[in-house]
Every structure is written in C-alpha cells, then in structure tokens.
mmCIF file of C-alpha atoms in Angstrom:
data_model
loop_
_atom_site.group_PDB
_atom_site.id
_atom_site.type_symbol
_atom_site.label_atom_id
_atom_site.label_comp_id
_atom_site.label_asym_id
_atom_site.label_seq_id
_atom_site.Cartn_x
_atom_site.Cartn_y
_atom_site.Cartn_z
ATOM 1 C CA MET A 1356 0.958 -4.066 19.070
ATOM 2 C CA ARG A 1357 2.917 -6.555 21.107
ATOM 3 C CA SER A 1358 6.643 -5.979 21.312
ATOM 4 C CA ASP A 1359 7.523 -9.677 20.934
ATOM 5 C CA LYS A 1360 6.524 -9.643 17.264
ATOM 6 C CA THR A 1361 9.146 -9.114 14.603
ATOM 7 C CA SER A 1362 8.948 -6.082 12.335
ATOM 8 C CA TYR A 1363 8.055 -8.475 9.498
ATOM 9 C CA GLN A 1364 5.106 -9.866 11.490
ATOM 10 C CA ILE A 1365 3.991 -6.361 12.450
ATOM 11 C CA GLY A 1366 4.157 -5.374 8.775
ATOM 12 C CA LEU A 1367 2.042 -8.339 7.698
ATOM 13 C CA TYR A 1368 -0.513 -7.610 10.405
ATOM 14 C CA SER A 1369 -0.639 -3.927 9.433
ATOM 15 C CA GLU A 1370 -1.186 -4.827 5.778
ATOM 16 C CA PHE A 1371 -4.003 -7.164 6.838
ATOM 17 C CA LEU A 1372 -5.640 -4.361 8.843
ATOM 18 C CA ALA A 1373 -5.251 -1.983 5.893
ATOM 19 C CA ARG A 1374 -6.905 -4.471 3.510
ATOM 20 C CA MET A 1375 -9.833 -4.941 5.896
ATOM 21 C CA TYR A 1376 -10.143 -1.162 6.250
ATOM 22 C CA LEU A 1377 -10.205 -0.699 2.470
ATOM 23 C CA ARG A 1378 -12.791 -3.456 2.056
ATOM 24 C CA PHE A 1379 -14.930 -1.795 4.721
ATOM 25 C CA HIS A 1380 -14.813 1.378 2.618
ATOM 26 C CA GLY A 1381 -15.983 -0.388 -0.552
ATOM 27 C CA TYR A 1382 -12.680 -1.245 -2.225
ATOM 28 C CA LYS A 1383 -11.946 -4.552 -3.911
ATOM 29 C CA ILE A 1384 -8.441 -5.856 -3.242
ATOM 30 C CA LEU A 1385 -6.815 -6.774 -6.557
ATOM 31 C CA LYS A 1386 -3.320 -7.653 -5.340
ATOM 32 C CA LYS A 1387 -1.342 -7.752 -2.152
ATOM 33 C CA ARG A 1388 2.449 -7.517 -1.986
ATOM 34 C CA TYR A 1389 2.767 -6.958 -5.755
ATOM 35 C CA ILE A 1390 6.337 -7.184 -7.038
ATOM 36 C CA THR A 1391 7.199 -6.631 -10.685
ATOM 37 C CA GLY A 1392 10.164 -8.979 -10.533
ATOM 38 C CA LYS A 1393 13.514 -9.409 -8.889
ATOM 39 C CA LYS A 1394 16.419 -7.272 -10.044
ATOM 40 C CA THR A 1395 14.123 -4.822 -11.842
ATOM 41 C CA ASN A 1396 14.823 -1.921 -9.458
ATOM 42 C CA ARG A 1397 11.096 -1.810 -8.757
ATOM 43 C CA ALA A 1398 9.410 -1.664 -5.367
ATOM 44 C CA GLU A 1399 6.875 -3.926 -3.794
ATOM 45 C CA ILE A 1400 3.431 -2.373 -3.699
ATOM 46 C CA ASP A 1401 1.727 -3.414 -0.483
ATOM 47 C CA ILE A 1402 -1.861 -3.273 -1.756
ATOM 48 C CA ILE A 1403 -3.523 -2.654 -5.092
ATOM 49 C CA ALA A 1404 -7.234 -1.949 -4.708
ATOM 50 C CA LYS A 1405 -10.055 -0.799 -6.965
ATOM 51 C CA ARG A 1406 -13.231 1.149 -6.465
ATOM 52 C CA LYS A 1407 -15.364 2.120 -9.431
ATOM 53 C CA ASN A 1408 -13.006 3.446 -12.127
ATOM 54 C CA THR A 1409 -10.002 4.067 -9.861
ATOM 55 C CA ILE A 1410 -7.079 1.818 -9.031
ATOM 56 C CA VAL A 1411 -5.373 2.715 -5.781
ATOM 57 C CA PHE A 1412 -1.788 1.770 -5.005
ATOM 58 C CA VAL A 1413 -1.371 1.692 -1.247
ATOM 59 C CA GLU A 1414 1.816 1.907 0.789
ATOM 60 C CA VAL A 1415 1.301 0.654 4.342
ATOM 61 C CA LYS A 1416 3.532 1.855 7.159
ATOM 62 C CA ALA A 1417 3.409 0.560 10.733
ATOM 63 C CA ARG A 1418 5.036 3.078 13.035
ATOM 64 C CA LYS A 1419 4.641 4.453 16.547
ATOM 65 C CA ASN A 1420 3.569 7.839 15.165
ATOM 66 C CA ILE A 1421 2.589 9.480 11.901
ATOM 67 C CA PRO A 1422 5.746 11.601 11.385
ATOM 68 C CA ALA A 1423 7.891 8.455 11.650
ATOM 69 C CA ALA A 1424 5.759 6.817 8.962
ATOM 70 C CA TRP A 1425 6.170 9.766 6.590
ATOM 71 C CA ASP A 1426 9.922 9.823 7.231
ATOM 72 C CA ALA A 1427 10.059 6.182 6.146
ATOM 73 C CA ILE A 1428 8.801 7.026 2.637
ATOM 74 C CA THR A 1429 11.888 8.307 0.883
ATOM 75 C CA PRO A 1430 12.030 9.967 -2.544
ATOM 76 C CA ILE A 1431 13.847 6.877 -3.845
ATOM 77 C CA GLN A 1432 11.074 4.603 -2.557
ATOM 78 C CA SER A 1433 8.409 6.881 -4.061
ATOM 79 C CA ALA A 1434 10.103 6.699 -7.463
ATOM 80 C CA ARG A 1435 10.304 2.904 -7.247
ATOM 81 C CA LEU A 1436 6.625 2.692 -6.307
ATOM 82 C CA ARG A 1437 5.706 4.816 -9.322
ATOM 83 C CA ARG A 1438 7.694 2.576 -11.672
ATOM 84 C CA ALA A 1439 6.097 -0.550 -10.199
ATOM 85 C CA ALA A 1440 2.631 1.012 -10.572
ATOM 86 C CA GLU A 1441 3.338 1.988 -14.163
ATOM 87 C CA THR A 1442 4.328 -1.613 -14.895
ATOM 88 C CA TYR A 1443 1.115 -2.879 -13.329
ATOM 89 C CA LEU A 1444 -1.028 -0.415 -15.289
ATOM 90 C CA ILE A 1445 0.684 -1.279 -18.580
ATOM 91 C CA ASN A 1446 0.528 -5.043 -18.012
ATOM 92 C CA ASN A 1447 -3.177 -4.817 -17.151
ATOM 93 C CA HIS A 1448 -4.074 -2.356 -19.936
ATOM 94 C CA TRP A 1449 -5.685 0.010 -17.414
ATOM 95 C CA ASN A 1450 -7.304 3.141 -18.874
ATOM 96 C CA GLY A 1451 -9.048 4.442 -15.757
ATOM 97 C CA ASP A 1452 -7.840 6.679 -12.952
ATOM 98 C CA ALA A 1453 -5.054 5.751 -10.567
ATOM 99 C CA ARG A 1454 -3.625 7.225 -7.379
ATOM 100 C CA PHE A 1455 -1.214 6.521 -4.531
ATOM 101 C CA ASP A 1456 -2.436 6.385 -0.953
ATOM 102 C CA VAL A 1457 -0.625 5.795 2.301
ATOM 103 C CA ILE A 1458 -2.160 3.953 5.224
ATOM 104 C CA VAL A 1459 -0.364 4.393 8.519
ATOM 105 C CA VAL A 1460 -1.036 1.902 11.283
ATOM 106 C CA CYS A 1461 -0.187 3.164 14.776
ATOM 107 C CA GLY A 1462 -1.088 0.365 17.169
ATOM 108 C CA HIS A 1463 -4.712 -0.337 16.294
ATOM 109 C CA LYS A 1464 -5.412 3.106 14.850
ATOM 110 C CA ILE A 1465 -5.473 3.591 11.094
ATOM 111 C CA TYR A 1466 -4.747 6.849 9.279
ATOM 112 C CA TRP A 1467 -5.486 6.999 5.556
ATOM 113 C CA ALA A 1468 -3.946 9.671 3.342
ATOM 114 C CA LYS A 1469 -5.342 9.739 -0.199
ATOM 115 C CA ASN A 1470 -3.225 11.008 -3.116
ATOM 116 C CA ALA A 1471 -0.274 10.978 -0.760
ATOM 117 C CA ILE A 1472 2.607 9.959 -3.009
#
C-alpha cells in the first residue's frame, strides 16, 4: 500500500478488500462497521457476513506482517467484540451458528483465520 495514505484510509481500503474476498468465497455481507452505540463500551465490528446458517463477525487488521496484526487484537478488544456480537445476535433474533474470524491484509495479500477470536 502507498505510504501517503492515512491509517484510516488504509483501514477502509483493507475492509473493502476483505468484503470482496468474503463475497468471492460465497458470503453475503450483512453489515459493515457495525457499532452498537456510543458510550456502550462496545466495539465496532468491521464486517458481519453470512453464509448458509452461520453469521461471521470479522475483525480486519491491516499490518506489515501477521504477528503485528495478532498483537493488535488485545484481550480487551476481544471482549468488546464479543459483547457487540452478542448485542447484534439478540437484536436480530439469530438462532443459527456464529463465529469470529480475523482477516489480515498485508499489502495486497489477504490471510483469513476462521474461529480466531
């Protein structure tokens, strides 16, 4: 990725790539940048996707390497993501399966870890 982009722009581009990648693999994108509400101590979920009877909550990390991406997912962030996902599942009366995946974007390469969080 070009160095003149801000981290925000790189993040948006990485989320776009991740959504295209998921679509290519047969997932329907239900939500992007889902936030349960301000001041709720909940995290933003980058992508919520569905395939068959499974909803997938996806955290997207754009980093120079995979270890740096994993280091960026803290236990506090993981707990917030779980609470945000629980809110989504409750509000949408979901009775199917659900999981957390991580998609790491390193330049133009994509690494997808299923059941990662």
